[in-house]
mmCIF file of N, CA and C and ligand atoms in Angstrom:
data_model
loop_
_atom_site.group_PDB
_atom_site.id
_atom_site.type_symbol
_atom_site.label_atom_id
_atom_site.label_comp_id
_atom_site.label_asym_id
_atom_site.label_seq_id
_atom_site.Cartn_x
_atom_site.Cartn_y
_atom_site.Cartn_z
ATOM 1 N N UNK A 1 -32.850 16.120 -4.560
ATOM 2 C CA UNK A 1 -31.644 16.027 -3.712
ATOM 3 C C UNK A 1 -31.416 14.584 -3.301
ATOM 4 N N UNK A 2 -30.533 14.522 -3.468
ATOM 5 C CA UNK A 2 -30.051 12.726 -2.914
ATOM 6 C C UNK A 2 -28.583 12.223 -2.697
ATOM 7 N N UNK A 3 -29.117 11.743 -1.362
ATOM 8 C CA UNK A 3 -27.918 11.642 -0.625
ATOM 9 C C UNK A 3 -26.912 10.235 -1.363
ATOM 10 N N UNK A 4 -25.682 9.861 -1.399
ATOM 11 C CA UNK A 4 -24.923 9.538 -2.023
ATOM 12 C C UNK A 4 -24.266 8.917 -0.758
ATOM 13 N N UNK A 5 -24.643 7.736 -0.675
ATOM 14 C CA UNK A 5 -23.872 6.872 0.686
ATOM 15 C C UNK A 5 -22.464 6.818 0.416
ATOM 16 N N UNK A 6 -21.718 6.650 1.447
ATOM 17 C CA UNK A 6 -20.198 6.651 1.212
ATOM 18 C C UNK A 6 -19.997 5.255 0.944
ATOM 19 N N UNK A 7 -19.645 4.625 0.057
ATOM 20 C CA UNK A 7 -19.638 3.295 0.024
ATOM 21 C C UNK A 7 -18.069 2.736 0.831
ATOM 22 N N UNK A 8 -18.233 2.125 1.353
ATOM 23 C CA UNK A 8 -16.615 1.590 2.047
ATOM 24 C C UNK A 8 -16.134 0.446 1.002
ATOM 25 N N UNK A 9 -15.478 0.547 0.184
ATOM 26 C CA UNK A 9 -15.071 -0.545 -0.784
ATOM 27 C C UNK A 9 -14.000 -1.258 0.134
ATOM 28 N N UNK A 10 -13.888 -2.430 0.503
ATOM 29 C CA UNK A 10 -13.227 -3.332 1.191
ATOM 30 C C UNK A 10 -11.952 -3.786 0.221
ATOM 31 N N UNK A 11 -11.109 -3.662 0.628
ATOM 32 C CA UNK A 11 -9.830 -3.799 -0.734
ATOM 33 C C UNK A 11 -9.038 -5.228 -0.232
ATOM 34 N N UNK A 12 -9.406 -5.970 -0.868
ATOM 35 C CA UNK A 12 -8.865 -7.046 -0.692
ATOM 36 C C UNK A 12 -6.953 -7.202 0.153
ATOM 37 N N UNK A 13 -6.697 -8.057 0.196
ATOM 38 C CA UNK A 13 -5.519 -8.346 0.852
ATOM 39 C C UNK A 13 -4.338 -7.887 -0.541
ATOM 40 N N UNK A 14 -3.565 -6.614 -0.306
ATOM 41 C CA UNK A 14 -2.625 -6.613 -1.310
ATOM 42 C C UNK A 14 -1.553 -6.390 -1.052
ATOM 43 N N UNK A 15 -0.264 -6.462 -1.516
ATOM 44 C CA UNK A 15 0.752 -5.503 -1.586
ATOM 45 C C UNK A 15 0.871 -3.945 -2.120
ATOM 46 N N UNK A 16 1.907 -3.107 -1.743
ATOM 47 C CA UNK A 16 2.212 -2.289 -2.818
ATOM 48 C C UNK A 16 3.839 -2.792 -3.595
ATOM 49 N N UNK A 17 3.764 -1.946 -4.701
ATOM 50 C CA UNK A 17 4.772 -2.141 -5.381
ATOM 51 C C UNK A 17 6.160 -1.355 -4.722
ATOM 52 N N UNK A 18 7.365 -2.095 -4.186
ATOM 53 C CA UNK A 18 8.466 -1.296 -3.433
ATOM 54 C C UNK A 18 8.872 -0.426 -4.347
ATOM 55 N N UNK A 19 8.724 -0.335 -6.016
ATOM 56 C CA UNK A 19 8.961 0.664 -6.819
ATOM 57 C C UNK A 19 8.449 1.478 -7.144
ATOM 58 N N UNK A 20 6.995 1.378 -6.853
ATOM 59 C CA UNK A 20 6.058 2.388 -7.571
ATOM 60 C C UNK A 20 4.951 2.911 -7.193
ATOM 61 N N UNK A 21 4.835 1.521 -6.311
ATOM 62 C CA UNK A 21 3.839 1.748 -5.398
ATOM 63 C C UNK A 21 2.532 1.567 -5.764
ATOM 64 N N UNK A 22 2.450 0.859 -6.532
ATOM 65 C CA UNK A 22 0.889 0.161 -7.141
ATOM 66 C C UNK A 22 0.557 -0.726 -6.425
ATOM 67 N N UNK A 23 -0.599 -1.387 -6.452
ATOM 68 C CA UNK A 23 -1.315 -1.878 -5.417
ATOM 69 C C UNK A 23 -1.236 -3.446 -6.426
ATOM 70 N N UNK A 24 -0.649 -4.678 -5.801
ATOM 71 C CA UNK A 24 -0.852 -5.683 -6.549
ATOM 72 C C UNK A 24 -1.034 -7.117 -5.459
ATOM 73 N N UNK A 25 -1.464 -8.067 -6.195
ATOM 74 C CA UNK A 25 -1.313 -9.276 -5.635
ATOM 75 C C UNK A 25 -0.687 -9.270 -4.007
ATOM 76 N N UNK A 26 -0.897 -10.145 -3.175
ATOM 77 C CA UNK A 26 0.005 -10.371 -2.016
ATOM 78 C C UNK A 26 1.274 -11.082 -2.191
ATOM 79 N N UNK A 27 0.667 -11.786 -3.274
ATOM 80 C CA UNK A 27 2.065 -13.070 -3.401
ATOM 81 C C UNK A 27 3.001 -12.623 -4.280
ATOM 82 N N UNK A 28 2.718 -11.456 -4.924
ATOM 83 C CA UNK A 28 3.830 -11.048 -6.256
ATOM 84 C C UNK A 28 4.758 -10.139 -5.407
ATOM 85 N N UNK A 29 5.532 -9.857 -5.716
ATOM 86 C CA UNK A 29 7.358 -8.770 -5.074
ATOM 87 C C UNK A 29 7.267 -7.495 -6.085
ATOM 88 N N UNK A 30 6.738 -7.596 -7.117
ATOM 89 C CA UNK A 30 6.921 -6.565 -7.697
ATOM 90 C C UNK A 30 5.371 -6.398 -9.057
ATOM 91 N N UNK A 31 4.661 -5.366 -9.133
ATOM 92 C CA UNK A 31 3.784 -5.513 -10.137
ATOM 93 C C UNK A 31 4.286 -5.698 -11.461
ATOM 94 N N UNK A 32 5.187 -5.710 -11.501
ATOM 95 C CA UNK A 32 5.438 -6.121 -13.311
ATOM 96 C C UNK A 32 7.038 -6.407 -13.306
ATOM 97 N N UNK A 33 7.568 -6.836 -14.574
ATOM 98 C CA UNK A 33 8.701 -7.228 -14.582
ATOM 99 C C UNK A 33 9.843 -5.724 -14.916
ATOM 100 N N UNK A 34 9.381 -4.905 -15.473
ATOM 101 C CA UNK A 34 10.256 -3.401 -15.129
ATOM 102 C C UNK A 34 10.263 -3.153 -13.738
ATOM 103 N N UNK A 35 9.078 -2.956 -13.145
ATOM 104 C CA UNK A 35 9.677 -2.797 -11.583
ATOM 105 C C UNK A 35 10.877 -3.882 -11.416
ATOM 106 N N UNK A 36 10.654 -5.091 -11.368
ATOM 107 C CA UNK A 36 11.510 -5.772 -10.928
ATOM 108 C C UNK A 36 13.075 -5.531 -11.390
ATOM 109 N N UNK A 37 13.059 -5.201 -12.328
ATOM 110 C CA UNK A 37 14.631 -4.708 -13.092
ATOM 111 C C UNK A 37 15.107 -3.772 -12.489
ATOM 112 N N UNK A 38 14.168 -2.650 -12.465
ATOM 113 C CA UNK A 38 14.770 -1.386 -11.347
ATOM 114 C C UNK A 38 15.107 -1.933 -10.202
ATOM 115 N N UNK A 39 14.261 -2.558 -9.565
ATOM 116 C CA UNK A 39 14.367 -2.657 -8.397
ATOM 117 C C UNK A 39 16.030 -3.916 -8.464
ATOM 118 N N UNK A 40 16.156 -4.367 -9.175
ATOM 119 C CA UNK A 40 17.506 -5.333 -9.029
ATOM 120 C C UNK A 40 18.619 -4.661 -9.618
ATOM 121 N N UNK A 41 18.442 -3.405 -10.533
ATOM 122 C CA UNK A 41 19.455 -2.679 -10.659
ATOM 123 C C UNK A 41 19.501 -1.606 -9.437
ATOM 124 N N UNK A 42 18.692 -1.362 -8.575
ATOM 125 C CA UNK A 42 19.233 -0.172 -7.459
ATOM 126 C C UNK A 42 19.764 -0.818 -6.472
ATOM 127 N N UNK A 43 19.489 -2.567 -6.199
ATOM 128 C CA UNK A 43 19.999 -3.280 -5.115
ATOM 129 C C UNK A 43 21.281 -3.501 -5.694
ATOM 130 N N UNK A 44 21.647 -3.287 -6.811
ATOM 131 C CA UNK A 44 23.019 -3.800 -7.202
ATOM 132 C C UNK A 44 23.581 -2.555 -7.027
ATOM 133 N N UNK A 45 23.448 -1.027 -7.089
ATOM 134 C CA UNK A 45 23.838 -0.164 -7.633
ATOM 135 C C UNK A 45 24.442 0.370 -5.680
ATOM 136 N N UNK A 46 23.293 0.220 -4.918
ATOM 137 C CA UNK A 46 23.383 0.181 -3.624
ATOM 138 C C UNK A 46 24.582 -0.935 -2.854
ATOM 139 N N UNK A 47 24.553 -2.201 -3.660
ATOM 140 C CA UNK A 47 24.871 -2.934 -2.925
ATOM 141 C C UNK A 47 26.447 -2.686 -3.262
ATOM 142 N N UNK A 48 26.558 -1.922 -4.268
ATOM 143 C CA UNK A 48 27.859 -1.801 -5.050
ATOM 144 C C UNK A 48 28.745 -0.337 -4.053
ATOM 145 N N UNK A 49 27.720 0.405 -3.852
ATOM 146 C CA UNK A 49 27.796 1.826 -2.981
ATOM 147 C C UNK A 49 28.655 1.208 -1.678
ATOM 148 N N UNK A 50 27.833 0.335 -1.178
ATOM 149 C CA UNK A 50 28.507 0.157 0.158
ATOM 150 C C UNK A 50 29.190 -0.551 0.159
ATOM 151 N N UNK A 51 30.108 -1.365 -1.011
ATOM 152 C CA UNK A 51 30.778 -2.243 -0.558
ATOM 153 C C UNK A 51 32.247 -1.080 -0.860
ATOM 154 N N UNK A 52 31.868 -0.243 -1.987
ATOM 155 C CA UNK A 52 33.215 0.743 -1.966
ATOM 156 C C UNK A 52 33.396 1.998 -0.919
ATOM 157 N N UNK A 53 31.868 2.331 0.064
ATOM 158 C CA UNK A 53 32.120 2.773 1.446
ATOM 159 C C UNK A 53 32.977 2.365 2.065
ATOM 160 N N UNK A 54 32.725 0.830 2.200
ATOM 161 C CA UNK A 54 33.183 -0.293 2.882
ATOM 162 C C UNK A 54 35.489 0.425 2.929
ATOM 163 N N UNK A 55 35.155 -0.301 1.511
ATOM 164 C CA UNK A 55 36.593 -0.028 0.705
ATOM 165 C C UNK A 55 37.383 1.386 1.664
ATOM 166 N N UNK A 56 36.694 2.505 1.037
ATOM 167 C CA UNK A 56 37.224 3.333 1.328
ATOM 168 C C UNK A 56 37.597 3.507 2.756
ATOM 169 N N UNK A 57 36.323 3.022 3.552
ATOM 170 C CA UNK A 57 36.677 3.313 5.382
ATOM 171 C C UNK A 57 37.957 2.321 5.490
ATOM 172 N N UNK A 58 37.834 1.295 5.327
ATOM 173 C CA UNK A 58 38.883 0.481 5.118
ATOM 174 C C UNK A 58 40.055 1.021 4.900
ATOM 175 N N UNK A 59 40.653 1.368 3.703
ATOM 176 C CA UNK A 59 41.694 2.030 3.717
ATOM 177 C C UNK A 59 42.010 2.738 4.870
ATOM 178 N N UNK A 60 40.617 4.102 4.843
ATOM 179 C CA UNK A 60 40.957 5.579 5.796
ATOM 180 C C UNK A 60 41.485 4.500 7.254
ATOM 181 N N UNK A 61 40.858 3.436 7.512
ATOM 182 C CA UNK A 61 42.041 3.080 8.879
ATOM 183 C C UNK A 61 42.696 2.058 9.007
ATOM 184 N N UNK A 62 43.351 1.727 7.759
ATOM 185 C CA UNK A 62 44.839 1.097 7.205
ATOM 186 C C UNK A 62 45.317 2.379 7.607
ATOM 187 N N UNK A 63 45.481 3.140 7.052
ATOM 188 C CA UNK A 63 45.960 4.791 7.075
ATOM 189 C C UNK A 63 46.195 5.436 7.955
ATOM 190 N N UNK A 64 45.327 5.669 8.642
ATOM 191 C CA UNK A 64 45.468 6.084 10.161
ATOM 192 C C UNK A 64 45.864 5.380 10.987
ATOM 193 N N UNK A 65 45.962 3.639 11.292
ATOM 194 C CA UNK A 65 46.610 2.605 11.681
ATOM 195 C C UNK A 65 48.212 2.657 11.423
ATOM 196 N N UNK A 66 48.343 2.913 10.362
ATOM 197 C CA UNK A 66 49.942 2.869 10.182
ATOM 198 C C UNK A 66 50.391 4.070 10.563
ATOM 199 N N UNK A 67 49.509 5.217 10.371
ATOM 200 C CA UNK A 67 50.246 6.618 10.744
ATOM 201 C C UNK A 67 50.666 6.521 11.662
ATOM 202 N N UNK A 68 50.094 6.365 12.721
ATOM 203 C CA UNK A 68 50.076 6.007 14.287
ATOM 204 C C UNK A 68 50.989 4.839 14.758
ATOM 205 N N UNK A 69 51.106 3.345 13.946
ATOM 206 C CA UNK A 69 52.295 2.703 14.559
ATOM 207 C C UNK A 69 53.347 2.725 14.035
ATOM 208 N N UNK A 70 53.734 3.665 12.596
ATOM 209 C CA UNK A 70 54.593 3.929 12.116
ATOM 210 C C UNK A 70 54.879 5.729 11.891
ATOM 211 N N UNK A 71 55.370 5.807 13.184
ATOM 212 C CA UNK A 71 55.500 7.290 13.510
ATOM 213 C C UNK A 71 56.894 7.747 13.013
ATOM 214 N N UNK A 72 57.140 8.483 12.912
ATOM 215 C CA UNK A 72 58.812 9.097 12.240
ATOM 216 C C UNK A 72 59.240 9.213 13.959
ATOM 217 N N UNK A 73 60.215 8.548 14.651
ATOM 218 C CA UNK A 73 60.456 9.064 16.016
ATOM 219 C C UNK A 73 61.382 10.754 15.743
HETATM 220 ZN ZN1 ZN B 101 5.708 -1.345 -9.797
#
């Protein structure tokens, strides 16, 4: 019978990957260069989302702005 110490492995200083979640370097942004592509196509894909949110609220109160100061008396 023999006991089996728990070893505490000390894990150096790392990041994870914001895509994937792998454990890499501190100084790297992304573990490999596919993460990095995803990750610059969802900031574009996002950044693209809200700018036509943007758009649309925009309009909805052009719209409601004019309804309101351009009333049929
Ligand atoms: Zn990754």
């Amino acid at each position: 019978m023999s006991m089996k110490p728990t070893k505490k492995i000390r894990i150096p200083s790392h990041r994870h990957c914001p895509v994937c979640g792998n454990s890499m370097p501190i100084d790297a942004e992304f573990c490999s260069d596919e993460c990095r592509d995803k990750y610059l196509q969802k900031v574009k894909r996002d950044r693209r989302m809200r700018l036509f949110f943007f758009l649309f609220y925009a309009i909805l109160m052009a719209v409601l702005f004019f309804f309101f100061v351009w009333r049929p008396s």
